[in-house]
CSV table of C-alpha atoms in Angstrom, one decimal:
chain,number,residue,atom,x,y,z
V,228,MET,CA,-91.3,-9.5,67.4
V,229,GLN,CA,-90.6,-6.4,69.5
V,230,ASN,CA,-87.6,-8.1,71.1
V,231,THR,CA,-86.2,-9.1,67.7
V,232,LYS,CA,-86.6,-5.5,66.4
V,233,LYS,CA,-84.7,-4.1,69.4
V,234,SER,CA,-81.9,-6.6,69.1
V,235,GLU,CA,-81.6,-5.9,65.4
V,236,GLN,CA,-81.4,-2.1,66.2
V,237,ILE,CA,-78.5,-2.9,68.6
V,238,LEU,CA,-76.6,-4.9,66.0
V,239,ASP,CA,-77.2,-2.3,63.4
V,240,ALA,CA,-75.9,0.4,65.8
V,241,LEU,CA,-72.7,-1.5,66.4
V,242,GLN,CA,-72.2,-2.1,62.8
V,243,ALA,CA,-72.7,1.5,62.0
V,244,LEU,CA,-70.2,2.6,64.6
V,245,MET,CA,-67.6,0.1,63.3
V,246,ALA,CA,-67.7,1.8,59.9
V,247,ASN,CA,-65.5,4.5,61.4
V,248,ARG,CA,-64.3,3.2,64.7
V,249,ASN,CA,-62.1,0.4,66.1
V,250,ILE,CA,-64.3,-2.0,68.0
V,251,GLN,CA,-62.1,-1.7,71.1
V,252,THR,CA,-63.0,2.1,71.3
V,253,ILE,CA,-66.7,1.7,71.1
V,254,SER,CA,-68.6,1.7,74.4
V,255,VAL,CA,-72.0,0.1,75.3
V,256,SER,CA,-73.3,3.6,76.0
V,257,GLU,CA,-72.4,4.7,72.4
V,258,ILE,CA,-74.1,1.6,71.0
V,259,ALA,CA,-77.2,2.4,73.0
V,260,GLN,CA,-77.2,6.0,72.0
V,261,THR,CA,-76.8,5.1,68.3
V,262,ALA,CA,-79.6,2.5,68.6
V,263,GLY,CA,-81.9,5.0,70.2
V,264,ILE,CA,-82.4,3.0,73.4
V,265,GLY,CA,-81.3,3.3,77.0
V,266,LYS,CA,-78.0,1.7,78.1
V,267,GLY,CA,-79.8,-0.5,80.6
V,268,SER,CA,-82.0,-1.9,77.9
V,269,ILE,CA,-78.9,-3.2,76.1
V,270,TYR,CA,-78.3,-5.7,78.9
V,271,TYR,CA,-81.8,-7.0,78.5
V,272,TYR,CA,-80.8,-8.3,75.1
V,273,PHE,CA,-77.0,-8.8,75.4
V,274,PRO,CA,-74.8,-9.4,78.5
V,275,SER,CA,-71.9,-7.5,77.1
V,276,LYS,CA,-70.4,-5.7,74.1
V,277,ASP,CA,-68.6,-8.9,73.2
V,278,ALA,CA,-71.9,-10.7,73.0
V,279,ILE,CA,-73.2,-8.0,70.6
V,280,LEU,CA,-70.2,-8.5,68.4
V,281,GLU,CA,-70.7,-12.3,68.4
V,282,ALA,CA,-74.4,-11.8,67.5
V,283,LEU,CA,-73.4,-9.5,64.6
V,284,ILE,CA,-71.0,-12.1,63.2
V,285,GLU,CA,-73.7,-14.8,63.6
V,286,ARG,CA,-76.1,-12.6,61.7
V,287,ASN,CA,-73.6,-12.1,58.9
V,288,TYR,CA,-73.2,-15.8,58.4
V,289,LYS,CA,-76.8,-16.8,58.6
V,290,LYS,CA,-77.1,-17.3,54.9
V,291,PRO,CA,-74.2,-19.7,54.4
V,292,LEU,CA,-75.3,-21.7,57.4
V,293,GLU,CA,-78.8,-22.0,55.9
V,294,THR,CA,-77.1,-23.0,52.7
V,295,ALA,CA,-75.2,-25.7,54.5
V,296,LYS,CA,-78.2,-27.1,56.2
V,297,HIS,CA,-80.2,-27.2,52.9
V,298,LEU,CA,-77.3,-28.9,51.1
V,299,SER,CA,-76.9,-31.5,53.7
V,300,GLU,CA,-80.4,-32.7,52.7
V,301,GLN,CA,-79.7,-32.8,48.9
V,302,LYS,CA,-78.5,-36.4,48.6
V,303,ASP,CA,-78.9,-36.4,44.9
V,304,VAL,CA,-76.0,-33.9,44.5
V,305,SER,CA,-72.3,-35.0,44.8
V,306,PRO,CA,-71.0,-34.5,48.3
V,307,PHE,CA,-68.0,-32.6,47.0
V,308,THR,CA,-70.2,-30.4,44.9
V,309,ARG,CA,-72.2,-29.6,48.0
V,310,MET,CA,-69.0,-28.9,50.0
V,311,ALA,CA,-67.8,-26.5,47.3
V,312,LEU,CA,-71.2,-24.6,47.3
V,313,ILE,CA,-71.0,-24.2,51.1
V,314,PHE,CA,-67.5,-22.7,51.0
V,315,GLN,CA,-68.5,-20.5,48.1
V,316,ALA,CA,-71.3,-19.1,50.3
V,317,CYS,CA,-68.9,-18.6,53.1
V,318,ARG,CA,-66.5,-16.7,50.9
V,319,ASP,CA,-69.2,-14.5,49.7
V,320,SER,CA,-70.0,-13.6,53.3
V,321,SER,CA,-66.5,-13.4,54.7
V,322,GLY,CA,-65.8,-9.8,53.8
V,323,GLU,CA,-69.4,-8.5,54.1
V,324,LEU,CA,-69.4,-7.6,57.8
V,325,MET,CA,-66.5,-5.0,57.5
V,326,ASN,CA,-67.5,-3.8,54.0
V,327,ARG,CA,-71.1,-2.6,54.9
V,328,ASN,CA,-71.8,1.1,55.3
V,329,GLY,CA,-69.1,1.9,52.8
V,330,GLN,CA,-66.4,1.3,55.4
V,331,VAL,CA,-62.9,2.2,54.1
V,332,ARG,CA,-61.0,2.6,57.4
V,333,PRO,CA,-57.9,0.4,58.0
V,334,ILE,CA,-58.3,-2.4,60.6
V,335,ASP,CA,-55.4,-2.8,63.0
V,336,VAL,CA,-53.8,-6.1,64.0
V,337,GLN,CA,-55.6,-6.4,67.3
V,338,GLU,CA,-59.0,-5.9,65.7
V,339,LYS,CA,-58.2,-8.4,62.9
V,340,ALA,CA,-57.2,-11.0,65.5
V,341,LEU,CA,-60.4,-10.4,67.5
V,342,PHE,CA,-62.6,-10.8,64.4
V,343,HIS,CA,-60.7,-13.8,63.2
V,344,GLN,CA,-61.0,-15.7,66.5
V,345,LYS,CA,-64.7,-15.2,66.7
V,346,TYR,CA,-65.3,-15.8,63.0
V,347,LEU,CA,-63.2,-19.0,63.0
V,348,ASN,CA,-64.8,-20.4,66.1
V,349,TYR,CA,-68.3,-19.7,64.9
V,350,LEU,CA,-68.0,-21.0,61.4
V,351,ILE,CA,-66.2,-24.2,62.4
V,352,THR,CA,-68.7,-24.9,65.3
V,353,GLU,CA,-71.8,-24.2,63.2
V,354,LEU,CA,-70.7,-25.7,59.9
V,355,LYS,CA,-69.1,-28.9,61.2
V,356,PRO,CA,-72.4,-30.9,61.8
V,357,SER,CA,-73.7,-30.2,58.2
V,358,LEU,CA,-70.3,-30.9,56.6
V,359,THR,CA,-69.9,-34.1,58.6
V,360,GLU,CA,-73.4,-35.2,57.5
V,361,ILE,CA,-72.5,-34.5,53.8
V,362,ILE,CA,-69.2,-36.5,54.2
V,363,GLN,CA,-71.0,-39.4,55.9
V,364,GLN,CA,-73.5,-39.5,53.0
V,365,GLY,CA,-70.5,-39.6,50.6
V,366,ILE,CA,-69.1,-42.5,52.6
V,367,ASP,CA,-72.4,-44.3,52.6
V,368,CYS,CA,-72.8,-44.1,48.8
V,369,GLY,CA,-69.2,-45.0,48.1
V,370,ASP,CA,-68.0,-41.6,46.8
V,371,ILE,CA,-65.8,-41.1,49.8
V,372,HIS,CA,-63.6,-43.6,51.5
V,373,PHE,CA,-62.7,-42.4,55.0
V,374,ASP,CA,-63.3,-43.7,58.5
V,375,HIS,CA,-63.6,-40.4,60.4
V,376,PRO,CA,-66.1,-38.0,58.8
V,377,ALA,CA,-66.2,-35.5,61.7
V,378,ALA,CA,-62.4,-35.3,61.8
V,379,LEU,CA,-62.2,-34.8,58.0
V,380,ALA,CA,-64.9,-32.0,58.2
V,381,GLU,CA,-63.0,-30.2,60.9
V,382,ILE,CA,-59.7,-30.4,59.0
V,383,VAL,CA,-61.2,-29.1,55.8
V,384,LEU,CA,-63.0,-26.3,57.7
V,385,ILE,CA,-59.8,-25.2,59.6
V,386,VAL,CA,-57.7,-24.9,56.5
V,387,LEU,CA,-60.3,-23.2,54.3
V,388,THR,CA,-61.6,-20.8,56.9
V,389,VAL,CA,-58.1,-19.7,57.8
V,390,LYS,CA,-57.4,-19.1,54.1
V,391,LEU,CA,-60.7,-17.4,53.4
V,392,ASP,CA,-60.1,-15.0,56.3
V,393,ASN,CA,-56.4,-14.7,55.5
V,394,THR,CA,-55.6,-13.1,58.9
V,395,ILE,CA,-53.5,-15.5,61.0
V,396,SER,CA,-51.1,-16.3,58.2
V,397,PRO,CA,-51.6,-13.8,55.4
V,398,SER,CA,-50.9,-15.3,51.9
V,399,SER,CA,-50.6,-13.9,48.5
V,400,PRO,CA,-53.2,-15.0,45.8
V,401,GLU,CA,-50.5,-17.4,44.5
V,402,GLU,CA,-49.8,-18.9,47.9
V,403,LYS,CA,-53.5,-19.3,48.6
V,404,GLU,CA,-53.9,-21.1,45.3
V,405,GLU,CA,-51.1,-23.4,46.2
V,406,ILE,CA,-52.6,-24.2,49.6
V,407,ILE,CA,-56.0,-24.9,48.1
V,408,GLU,CA,-54.4,-27.2,45.5
V,409,ALA,CA,-52.5,-29.1,48.2
V,410,LEU,CA,-55.8,-29.5,50.2
V,411,ILE,CA,-57.6,-30.8,47.1
V,412,SER,CA,-54.7,-33.3,46.4
V,413,LEU,CA,-54.9,-34.5,50.0
V,414,LEU,CA,-58.7,-34.9,49.8
V,415,GLU,CA,-58.4,-36.8,46.5
V,416,LYS,CA,-55.8,-39.2,47.8
V,417,GLY,CA,-57.4,-39.6,51.2
V,418,THR,CA,-60.9,-40.3,49.9
V,419,ASP,CA,-59.8,-42.5,46.9
V,420,ASN,CA,-60.9,-40.0,44.2
V,421,PRO,CA,-58.9,-39.7,41.0
V,422,ALA,CA,-56.5,-36.9,40.6
V,423,GLY,CA,-58.2,-33.8,39.2
V,424,SER,CA,-61.7,-34.9,40.1
V,425,LEU,CA,-62.0,-32.2,42.8
V,426,ASN,CA,-60.5,-29.3,40.9
V,427,PHE,CA,-63.8,-27.5,40.9
V,428,LEU,CA,-63.2,-26.8,44.6
V,429,LYS,CA,-60.9,-24.1,43.5
V,430,THR,CA,-63.9,-21.9,42.9
V,431,ILE,CA,-64.0,-21.2,46.6
V,432,GLU,CA,-60.9,-19.1,46.5
């Protein structure tokens, strides 16, 4: 319990500093000072500042990942409905990390790229097993016709996480809508679902 409390203090400290500072300018010493612990103690919990940032991102996405795990077990709910709910949970969390503490400072290109890389890698890695399981269940019950559930899960995650984050290739709301509609059309055709049957996935935008 004590270890958990200290590690949470460290994560809170980094998040508080990020409210007014670029992540690249924040030192481990400053994180330790803000957390109220010695610099040496930081390394007992985290090997580097990069590891602290990764843990902070993981904490931010704890809720949608729990949602995904729970939904993978709800076989009485349509697989596509469960997919939409997972992405809705991710959307709700996607801006939370940088919006806490009333942060209003602009984020530069380098910092955006750093956050995007970590966010994208984490979400795809962690969500893929649950999404694959949901797709496989859809295949088993005849709702989805596709031979490669893991590949389909990764394709969907890559497209949607890139658009949710909107950093690598920034898009206007109209462009994002067009991309989501194109993905829905591909999903409908690729899984033998009638046109328009997956339009509710637009709620993730």
